[in-house]
Amino acid sequence: MAPSRAKTLFLLHLLLLGYSLADVASKFAAGFDFLSLGFVACYGILLVILAGYALGWQQIIKRMPLTTAYANRGITVVWGIVWGAVFFSEPVTIPKLVGAAMIIAGIALFSRADAQEEGEHA
């Protein structure tokens, strides 16, 4: 994997980590009364996260194929499991772990195939 490709993939995953926090902000907002200060604050954070994600996503897809970037978005489900356990004390069950492993395996397989295809075209 070329250094610039590895760097772009790393930045994509940092971006997706941040994006996964949008769900956390949304779930926190659900705990407040509509239009209360807490609700507005949580949705303000949500909007900032989504705006940052939109800008970052545009930069990522300039540097890698859209199919590769989009295939990696599945990792947000894994982060959702982590955030659910950390922020909301949700249980991490065997089925969730199996699902997370399947997602990670799928991303790895797709990324590997994409890198091999990219090498053939170079």
Short mmCIF file of C-alpha atoms in Angstrom, two decimals:
data_model
loop_
_atom_site.label_atom_id
_atom_site.label_comp_id
_atom_site.label_asym_id
_atom_site.label_seq_id
_atom_site.Cartn_x
_atom_site.Cartn_y
_atom_site.Cartn_z
CA MET A 1 0.00 0.00 0.00
CA ALA A 2 1.48 3.33 -1.05
CA PRO A 3 2.14 5.82 1.76
CA SER A 4 -0.31 8.37 0.35
CA ARG A 5 -3.00 5.68 0.03
CA ALA A 6 -2.36 4.54 3.60
CA LYS A 7 -2.52 8.13 4.83
CA THR A 8 -5.79 8.75 2.98
CA LEU A 9 -7.28 5.54 4.36
CA PHE A 10 -6.20 6.52 7.88
CA LEU A 11 -7.75 9.98 7.46
CA LEU A 12 -10.94 8.38 6.13
CA HIS A 13 -11.22 6.24 9.25
CA LEU A 14 -10.60 9.24 11.50
CA LEU A 15 -13.36 11.05 9.61
CA LEU A 16 -15.70 8.08 10.02
CA LEU A 17 -14.89 7.91 13.73
CA GLY A 18 -15.97 11.53 14.04
CA TYR A 19 -19.03 10.89 11.90
CA SER A 20 -20.11 8.05 14.19
CA LEU A 21 -20.32 10.56 17.03
CA ALA A 22 -23.24 12.21 15.24
CA ASP A 23 -25.40 9.30 16.37
CA VAL A 24 -24.22 9.82 19.95
CA ALA A 25 -25.22 13.50 19.83
CA SER A 26 -28.57 12.54 18.36
CA LYS A 27 -29.26 9.96 21.04
CA PHE A 28 -28.29 12.41 23.79
CA ALA A 29 -30.66 14.97 22.25
CA ALA A 30 -33.48 12.46 22.47
CA GLY A 31 -33.14 12.58 26.24
CA PHE A 32 -34.07 16.27 26.41
CA ASP A 33 -37.37 18.02 25.93
CA PHE A 34 -37.90 19.36 22.42
CA LEU A 35 -36.22 22.75 21.94
CA SER A 36 -34.80 22.78 25.47
CA LEU A 37 -31.25 24.08 25.90
CA GLY A 38 -29.86 20.53 26.08
CA PHE A 39 -31.76 19.49 22.95
CA VAL A 40 -30.55 22.51 20.98
CA ALA A 41 -26.98 22.04 22.21
CA CYS A 42 -26.92 18.38 21.20
CA TYR A 43 -28.37 19.13 17.78
CA GLY A 44 -25.92 22.00 17.37
CA ILE A 45 -23.09 19.55 18.01
CA LEU A 46 -24.72 17.14 15.56
CA LEU A 47 -24.82 19.81 12.85
CA VAL A 48 -21.17 20.72 13.42
CA ILE A 49 -20.17 17.06 13.15
CA LEU A 50 -22.18 16.61 9.94
CA ALA A 51 -20.78 19.79 8.39
CA GLY A 52 -17.23 18.69 9.19
CA TYR A 53 -17.97 15.25 7.82
CA ALA A 54 -19.38 16.67 4.58
CA LEU A 55 -16.27 18.76 4.01
CA GLY A 56 -13.93 15.92 4.93
CA TRP A 57 -15.81 13.42 2.76
CA GLN A 58 -15.34 15.66 -0.29
CA GLN A 59 -11.60 15.77 0.36
CA ILE A 60 -11.40 12.00 0.79
CA ILE A 61 -13.23 11.17 -2.44
CA LYS A 62 -10.86 13.46 -4.32
CA ARG A 63 -8.06 11.14 -3.22
CA MET A 64 -9.58 7.66 -3.46
CA PRO A 65 -12.29 5.90 -5.45
CA LEU A 66 -15.80 6.49 -4.16
CA THR A 67 -16.42 2.74 -3.99
CA THR A 68 -13.48 2.30 -1.61
CA ALA A 69 -14.48 5.22 0.58
CA TYR A 70 -18.10 4.12 0.71
CA ALA A 71 -17.21 0.50 1.50
CA ASN A 72 -15.29 1.72 4.54
CA ARG A 73 -18.35 3.55 5.92
CA GLY A 74 -19.52 0.26 7.40
CA ILE A 75 -17.00 0.78 10.19
CA THR A 76 -19.42 3.30 11.71
CA VAL A 77 -21.55 0.34 12.82
CA VAL A 78 -18.59 -0.96 14.80
CA TRP A 79 -18.06 2.48 16.34
CA GLY A 80 -21.77 2.53 17.16
CA ILE A 81 -21.32 -0.62 19.22
CA VAL A 82 -18.37 0.97 21.03
CA TRP A 83 -20.20 4.26 21.68
CA GLY A 84 -23.32 2.41 22.82
CA ALA A 85 -21.27 0.59 25.45
CA VAL A 86 -19.24 3.65 26.50
CA PHE A 87 -21.93 6.33 26.63
CA PHE A 88 -25.16 4.40 27.15
CA SER A 89 -24.07 1.22 28.97
CA GLU A 90 -25.49 -0.95 26.22
CA PRO A 91 -24.33 -4.57 26.35
CA VAL A 92 -21.75 -5.81 23.86
CA THR A 93 -23.12 -9.21 22.95
CA ILE A 94 -21.66 -12.10 20.98
CA PRO A 95 -23.95 -11.41 17.99
CA LYS A 96 -22.78 -7.78 17.95
CA LEU A 97 -19.14 -8.90 18.05
CA VAL A 98 -19.72 -11.41 15.26
CA GLY A 99 -21.42 -8.71 13.19
CA ALA A 100 -18.57 -6.28 13.85
CA ALA A 101 -16.01 -8.92 12.83
CA MET A 102 -17.94 -9.58 9.60
CA ILE A 103 -18.00 -5.86 8.80
CA ILE A 104 -14.29 -5.49 9.45
CA ALA A 105 -13.52 -8.58 7.35
CA GLY A 106 -15.65 -7.23 4.50
CA ILE A 107 -13.89 -3.87 4.59
CA ALA A 108 -10.49 -5.55 4.67
CA LEU A 109 -11.36 -7.84 1.76
CA PHE A 110 -12.72 -4.99 -0.33
CA SER A 111 -9.75 -2.76 0.43
CA ARG A 112 -7.32 -5.53 -0.43
CA ALA A 113 -9.06 -6.27 -3.72
CA ASP A 114 -9.20 -2.56 -4.51
CA ALA A 115 -5.47 -2.17 -3.80
CA GLN A 116 -4.65 -5.14 -6.04
CA GLU A 117 -6.78 -3.71 -8.83
CA GLU A 118 -5.10 -0.33 -8.40
CA GLY A 119 -1.70 -2.04 -8.69
CA GLU A 120 -2.72 -3.72 -11.96
CA HIS A 121 -3.67 -0.37 -13.47
CA ALA A 122 -0.45 1.37 -12.46
#
